[in-house]
Amino acid sequence: MMRGALALLLGMEPDIEVVAQVGRGDEIVDRALLARPDVALLDIELPGRSGLDAAAELRDEVPDCRVLILTTFGRPGYLRRAMEAGAAGFLVKDGPVEELAEAIRAVLRGETVIDPALAAAALGAGPNPLTAREREALAAAVDGATIADIAGRLHLSESTVRNYLSSAIGKTGTRNRMEAARSARQQGWL
């Protein structure tokens, strides 16, 4: 419903044409390859695949398409990951549609658009302390998987998984892997 309403409102702008809509993250790149949009407006948490992962693939597969992240998850870690994935902008959903339309125009002009409050928070938050492998281990632990399950999914030994999880727990200042995963998600690191 939100996607349809946004498309309708943006379609009322005289210089903006909505050429495609998808409801799943794993549909984004294929649709962009067909529709060849100038800008892709993506959320972060989508079924099938995150908007951040799709943004990185769009950068490689549809390089002329600029990415603007629009999300309710205004977390410094997400902003940092979006910029690393090649996003040209990052806004939270609480702004008026006129600001969104202007952000789309700015991104098309080659500018970078970032929610000011989130930019300030990101500068104060510092970088993500977790390594890629620690993030993978935590992400695999989110659903309560056992060490053996995580090791099997990641093709690692159980002792290696324990080491990654232990390191992530220490870096997040938490007591166990579930708290570490929750903390990392809240920071936008997962």
mmCIF file of C-alpha atoms in Angstrom:
data_model
loop_
_atom_site.group_PDB
_atom_site.id
_atom_site.type_symbol
_atom_site.label_atom_id
_atom_site.label_comp_id
_atom_site.label_asym_id
_atom_site.label_seq_id
_atom_site.Cartn_x
_atom_site.Cartn_y
_atom_site.Cartn_z
ATOM 1 C CA MET A 1 0.000 0.000 0.000
ATOM 2 C CA MET A 2 2.837 2.384 0.886
ATOM 3 C CA ARG A 3 4.639 1.611 -2.366
ATOM 4 C CA GLY A 4 1.500 2.219 -4.425
ATOM 5 C CA ALA A 5 0.726 5.473 -2.634
ATOM 6 C CA LEU A 6 4.269 6.739 -3.140
ATOM 7 C CA ALA A 7 4.183 5.807 -6.811
ATOM 8 C CA LEU A 8 0.882 7.617 -7.237
ATOM 9 C CA LEU A 9 2.135 10.761 -5.493
ATOM 10 C CA LEU A 10 5.446 10.794 -7.360
ATOM 11 C CA GLY A 11 3.613 10.173 -10.626
ATOM 12 C CA MET A 12 1.757 13.466 -10.081
ATOM 13 C CA GLU A 13 5.042 15.351 -10.352
ATOM 14 C CA PRO A 14 5.288 16.750 -13.908
ATOM 15 C CA ASP A 15 8.888 15.633 -14.425
ATOM 16 C CA ILE A 16 8.804 12.219 -12.711
ATOM 17 C CA GLU A 17 7.548 9.026 -14.320
ATOM 18 C CA VAL A 18 7.297 5.820 -12.286
ATOM 19 C CA VAL A 19 8.381 3.062 -14.679
ATOM 20 C CA ALA A 20 8.235 0.030 -12.367
ATOM 21 C CA GLN A 21 7.257 -1.185 -8.923
ATOM 22 C CA VAL A 22 8.318 -4.350 -7.144
ATOM 23 C CA GLY A 23 7.422 -5.747 -3.751
ATOM 24 C CA ARG A 24 10.435 -7.978 -3.205
ATOM 25 C CA GLY A 25 14.131 -7.239 -2.987
ATOM 26 C CA ASP A 26 15.031 -10.196 -5.180
ATOM 27 C CA GLU A 27 12.968 -8.699 -8.036
ATOM 28 C CA ILE A 28 14.693 -5.306 -8.116
ATOM 29 C CA VAL A 29 17.656 -5.945 -10.400
ATOM 30 C CA ASP A 30 15.722 -7.969 -12.977
ATOM 31 C CA ARG A 31 13.040 -5.275 -13.203
ATOM 32 C CA ALA A 32 15.656 -2.516 -13.418
ATOM 33 C CA LEU A 33 17.374 -4.349 -16.262
ATOM 34 C CA LEU A 34 14.054 -4.284 -18.143
ATOM 35 C CA ALA A 35 12.772 -0.816 -17.213
ATOM 36 C CA ARG A 36 16.159 0.970 -17.109
ATOM 37 C CA PRO A 37 15.121 3.600 -14.532
ATOM 38 C CA ASP A 38 17.208 6.698 -13.904
ATOM 39 C CA VAL A 39 16.599 6.345 -10.159
ATOM 40 C CA ALA A 40 15.634 3.343 -8.048
ATOM 41 C CA LEU A 41 13.860 4.181 -4.813
ATOM 42 C CA LEU A 42 14.565 1.300 -2.412
ATOM 43 C CA ASP A 43 13.660 0.343 1.123
ATOM 44 C CA ILE A 44 16.145 -1.576 3.272
ATOM 45 C CA GLU A 45 14.154 -4.456 4.692
ATOM 46 C CA LEU A 46 12.338 -6.250 1.900
ATOM 47 C CA PRO A 47 11.222 -9.842 1.459
ATOM 48 C CA GLY A 48 13.645 -11.966 -0.534
ATOM 49 C CA ARG A 49 16.641 -9.630 -0.354
ATOM 50 C CA SER A 50 17.628 -6.424 1.385
ATOM 51 C CA GLY A 51 17.535 -3.139 -0.474
ATOM 52 C CA LEU A 52 21.181 -2.652 0.490
ATOM 53 C CA ASP A 53 22.209 -5.855 -1.290
ATOM 54 C CA ALA A 54 20.089 -4.885 -4.300
ATOM 55 C CA ALA A 55 21.705 -1.425 -4.360
ATOM 56 C CA ALA A 56 25.161 -2.974 -4.602
ATOM 57 C CA GLU A 57 24.082 -5.214 -7.472
ATOM 58 C CA LEU A 58 22.348 -2.322 -9.250
ATOM 59 C CA ARG A 59 25.626 -0.392 -9.091
ATOM 60 C CA ASP A 60 27.267 -3.226 -11.033
ATOM 61 C CA GLU A 61 24.435 -4.367 -13.321
ATOM 62 C CA VAL A 62 22.653 -1.067 -14.093
ATOM 63 C CA PRO A 63 25.378 1.559 -13.516
ATOM 64 C CA ASP A 64 23.328 4.434 -14.988
ATOM 65 C CA CYS A 65 20.636 3.909 -12.340
ATOM 66 C CA ARG A 66 21.121 6.043 -9.232
ATOM 67 C CA VAL A 67 19.851 4.561 -5.944
ATOM 68 C CA LEU A 68 17.950 6.480 -3.301
ATOM 69 C CA ILE A 69 17.204 4.606 -0.073
ATOM 70 C CA LEU A 70 13.915 5.555 1.598
ATOM 71 C CA THR A 71 13.311 3.737 4.858
ATOM 72 C CA THR A 72 11.882 3.856 8.342
ATOM 73 C CA PHE A 73 15.157 2.365 9.576
ATOM 74 C CA GLY A 74 17.230 5.523 9.968
ATOM 75 C CA ARG A 75 20.275 3.959 11.593
ATOM 76 C CA PRO A 76 23.858 5.144 11.172
ATOM 77 C CA GLY A 77 25.076 1.646 10.257
ATOM 78 C CA TYR A 78 22.485 1.387 7.490
ATOM 79 C CA LEU A 79 23.503 4.774 6.119
ATOM 80 C CA ARG A 80 27.137 3.734 6.040
ATOM 81 C CA ARG A 81 26.287 0.414 4.349
ATOM 82 C CA ALA A 82 24.050 2.174 1.806
ATOM 83 C CA MET A 83 26.847 4.554 0.833
ATOM 84 C CA GLU A 84 29.286 1.646 0.551
ATOM 85 C CA ALA A 85 26.762 -0.092 -1.736
ATOM 86 C CA GLY A 86 26.772 2.932 -4.032
ATOM 87 C CA ALA A 87 23.550 4.659 -2.965
ATOM 88 C CA ALA A 88 23.335 8.318 -3.939
ATOM 89 C CA GLY A 89 20.897 9.169 -1.173
ATOM 90 C CA PHE A 90 19.374 8.047 2.089
ATOM 91 C CA LEU A 91 16.159 9.460 3.526
ATOM 92 C CA VAL A 92 13.777 8.416 6.257
ATOM 93 C CA LYS A 93 10.081 8.034 5.470
ATOM 94 C CA ASP A 94 8.784 10.736 7.764
ATOM 95 C CA GLY A 95 9.347 13.626 5.332
ATOM 96 C CA PRO A 96 6.836 15.156 2.908
ATOM 97 C CA VAL A 97 6.564 13.811 -0.641
ATOM 98 C CA GLU A 98 7.740 17.178 -2.031
ATOM 99 C CA GLU A 99 11.088 16.651 -0.295
ATOM 100 C CA LEU A 100 11.284 13.166 -1.757
ATOM 101 C CA ALA A 101 10.590 14.479 -5.255
ATOM 102 C CA GLU A 102 13.291 17.117 -4.809
ATOM 103 C CA ALA A 103 15.702 14.470 -3.516
ATOM 104 C CA ILE A 104 15.065 12.395 -6.641
ATOM 105 C CA ARG A 105 15.814 15.440 -8.795
ATOM 106 C CA ALA A 106 18.987 16.167 -6.815
ATOM 107 C CA VAL A 107 20.194 12.570 -7.183
ATOM 108 C CA LEU A 108 19.567 12.842 -10.940
ATOM 109 C CA ARG A 109 21.747 15.966 -10.999
ATOM 110 C CA GLY A 110 24.555 13.908 -9.502
ATOM 111 C CA GLU A 111 24.177 15.165 -5.949
ATOM 112 C CA THR A 112 24.190 13.072 -2.796
ATOM 113 C CA VAL A 113 21.172 13.483 -0.536
ATOM 114 C CA ILE A 114 21.283 12.375 3.103
ATOM 115 C CA ASP A 115 18.824 13.028 5.898
ATOM 116 C CA PRO A 116 20.654 15.684 7.988
ATOM 117 C CA ALA A 117 19.824 14.220 11.411
ATOM 118 C CA LEU A 118 20.939 10.792 10.309
ATOM 119 C CA ALA A 119 24.158 12.183 8.811
ATOM 120 C CA ALA A 120 24.995 13.804 12.155
ATOM 121 C CA ALA A 121 24.246 10.565 14.013
ATOM 122 C CA ALA A 122 26.388 8.580 11.578
ATOM 123 C CA LEU A 123 29.358 10.885 12.091
ATOM 124 C CA GLY A 124 29.128 10.351 15.830
ATOM 125 C CA ALA A 125 28.578 6.595 15.632
ATOM 126 C CA GLY A 126 31.857 5.639 14.012
ATOM 127 C CA PRO A 127 32.453 2.680 11.720
ATOM 128 C CA ASN A 128 31.017 -0.802 12.033
ATOM 129 C CA PRO A 129 33.436 -2.746 14.269
ATOM 130 C CA LEU A 130 32.307 -6.158 13.001
ATOM 131 C CA THR A 131 34.165 -8.013 10.279
ATOM 132 C CA ALA A 132 32.256 -9.465 7.337
ATOM 133 C CA ARG A 133 32.566 -12.979 8.815
ATOM 134 C CA GLU A 134 31.348 -11.825 12.240
ATOM 135 C CA ARG A 135 28.320 -10.227 10.556
ATOM 136 C CA GLU A 136 27.633 -13.452 8.638
ATOM 137 C CA ALA A 137 27.830 -15.524 11.813
ATOM 138 C CA LEU A 138 25.519 -13.151 13.705
ATOM 139 C CA ALA A 139 23.045 -13.023 10.831
ATOM 140 C CA ALA A 140 22.975 -16.816 10.758
ATOM 141 C CA ALA A 141 22.392 -16.861 14.540
ATOM 142 C CA VAL A 142 19.391 -14.512 14.454
ATOM 143 C CA ASP A 143 16.837 -17.317 14.165
ATOM 144 C CA GLY A 144 18.292 -19.215 17.141
ATOM 145 C CA ALA A 145 20.352 -21.632 15.056
ATOM 146 C CA THR A 146 22.835 -23.886 16.827
ATOM 147 C CA ILE A 147 26.588 -23.542 16.367
ATOM 148 C CA ALA A 148 26.509 -26.680 14.203
ATOM 149 C CA ASP A 149 23.732 -25.230 12.031
ATOM 150 C CA ILE A 150 25.626 -21.960 11.581
ATOM 151 C CA ALA A 151 28.848 -23.822 10.776
ATOM 152 C CA GLY A 152 27.016 -25.869 8.149
ATOM 153 C CA ARG A 153 25.394 -22.810 6.550
ATOM 154 C CA LEU A 154 28.657 -20.861 6.408
ATOM 155 C CA HIS A 155 30.880 -23.852 5.540
ATOM 156 C CA LEU A 156 33.062 -23.222 8.574
ATOM 157 C CA SER A 157 34.184 -25.329 11.507
ATOM 158 C CA GLU A 158 32.221 -25.055 14.742
ATOM 159 C CA SER A 159 35.261 -23.652 16.565
ATOM 160 C CA THR A 160 35.639 -20.938 13.926
ATOM 161 C CA VAL A 161 31.958 -20.011 14.305
ATOM 162 C CA ARG A 162 32.389 -19.863 18.095
ATOM 163 C CA ASN A 163 35.382 -17.545 17.630
ATOM 164 C CA TYR A 164 33.472 -15.211 15.300
ATOM 165 C CA LEU A 165 30.465 -15.107 17.605
ATOM 166 C CA SER A 166 32.629 -14.569 20.681
ATOM 167 C CA SER A 167 34.421 -11.704 18.978
ATOM 168 C CA ALA A 168 31.112 -10.145 17.892
ATOM 169 C CA ILE A 169 29.724 -10.453 21.423
ATOM 170 C CA GLY A 170 32.787 -8.659 22.770
ATOM 171 C CA LYS A 171 32.604 -5.896 20.171
ATOM 172 C CA THR A 172 28.907 -5.286 20.814
ATOM 173 C CA GLY A 173 29.314 -5.389 24.596
ATOM 174 C CA THR A 174 26.557 -7.972 24.955
ATOM 175 C CA ARG A 175 26.219 -11.218 26.911
ATOM 176 C CA ASN A 176 25.321 -13.736 24.214
ATOM 177 C CA ARG A 177 24.922 -14.179 20.474
ATOM 178 C CA MET A 178 21.207 -13.318 20.437
ATOM 179 C CA GLU A 179 21.863 -10.013 22.234
ATOM 180 C CA ALA A 180 24.805 -9.367 19.925
ATOM 181 C CA ALA A 181 22.663 -9.988 16.845
ATOM 182 C CA ARG A 182 19.905 -7.729 18.205
ATOM 183 C CA SER A 183 22.413 -4.982 19.042
ATOM 184 C CA ALA A 184 24.101 -5.241 15.651
ATOM 185 C CA ARG A 185 20.726 -5.058 13.881
ATOM 186 C CA GLN A 186 19.722 -1.997 15.935
ATOM 187 C CA GLN A 187 22.953 -0.300 14.921
ATOM 188 C CA GLY A 188 22.349 -1.180 11.286
ATOM 189 C CA TRP A 189 25.429 -3.376 11.093
ATOM 190 C CA LEU A 190 23.508 -6.469 9.921
#
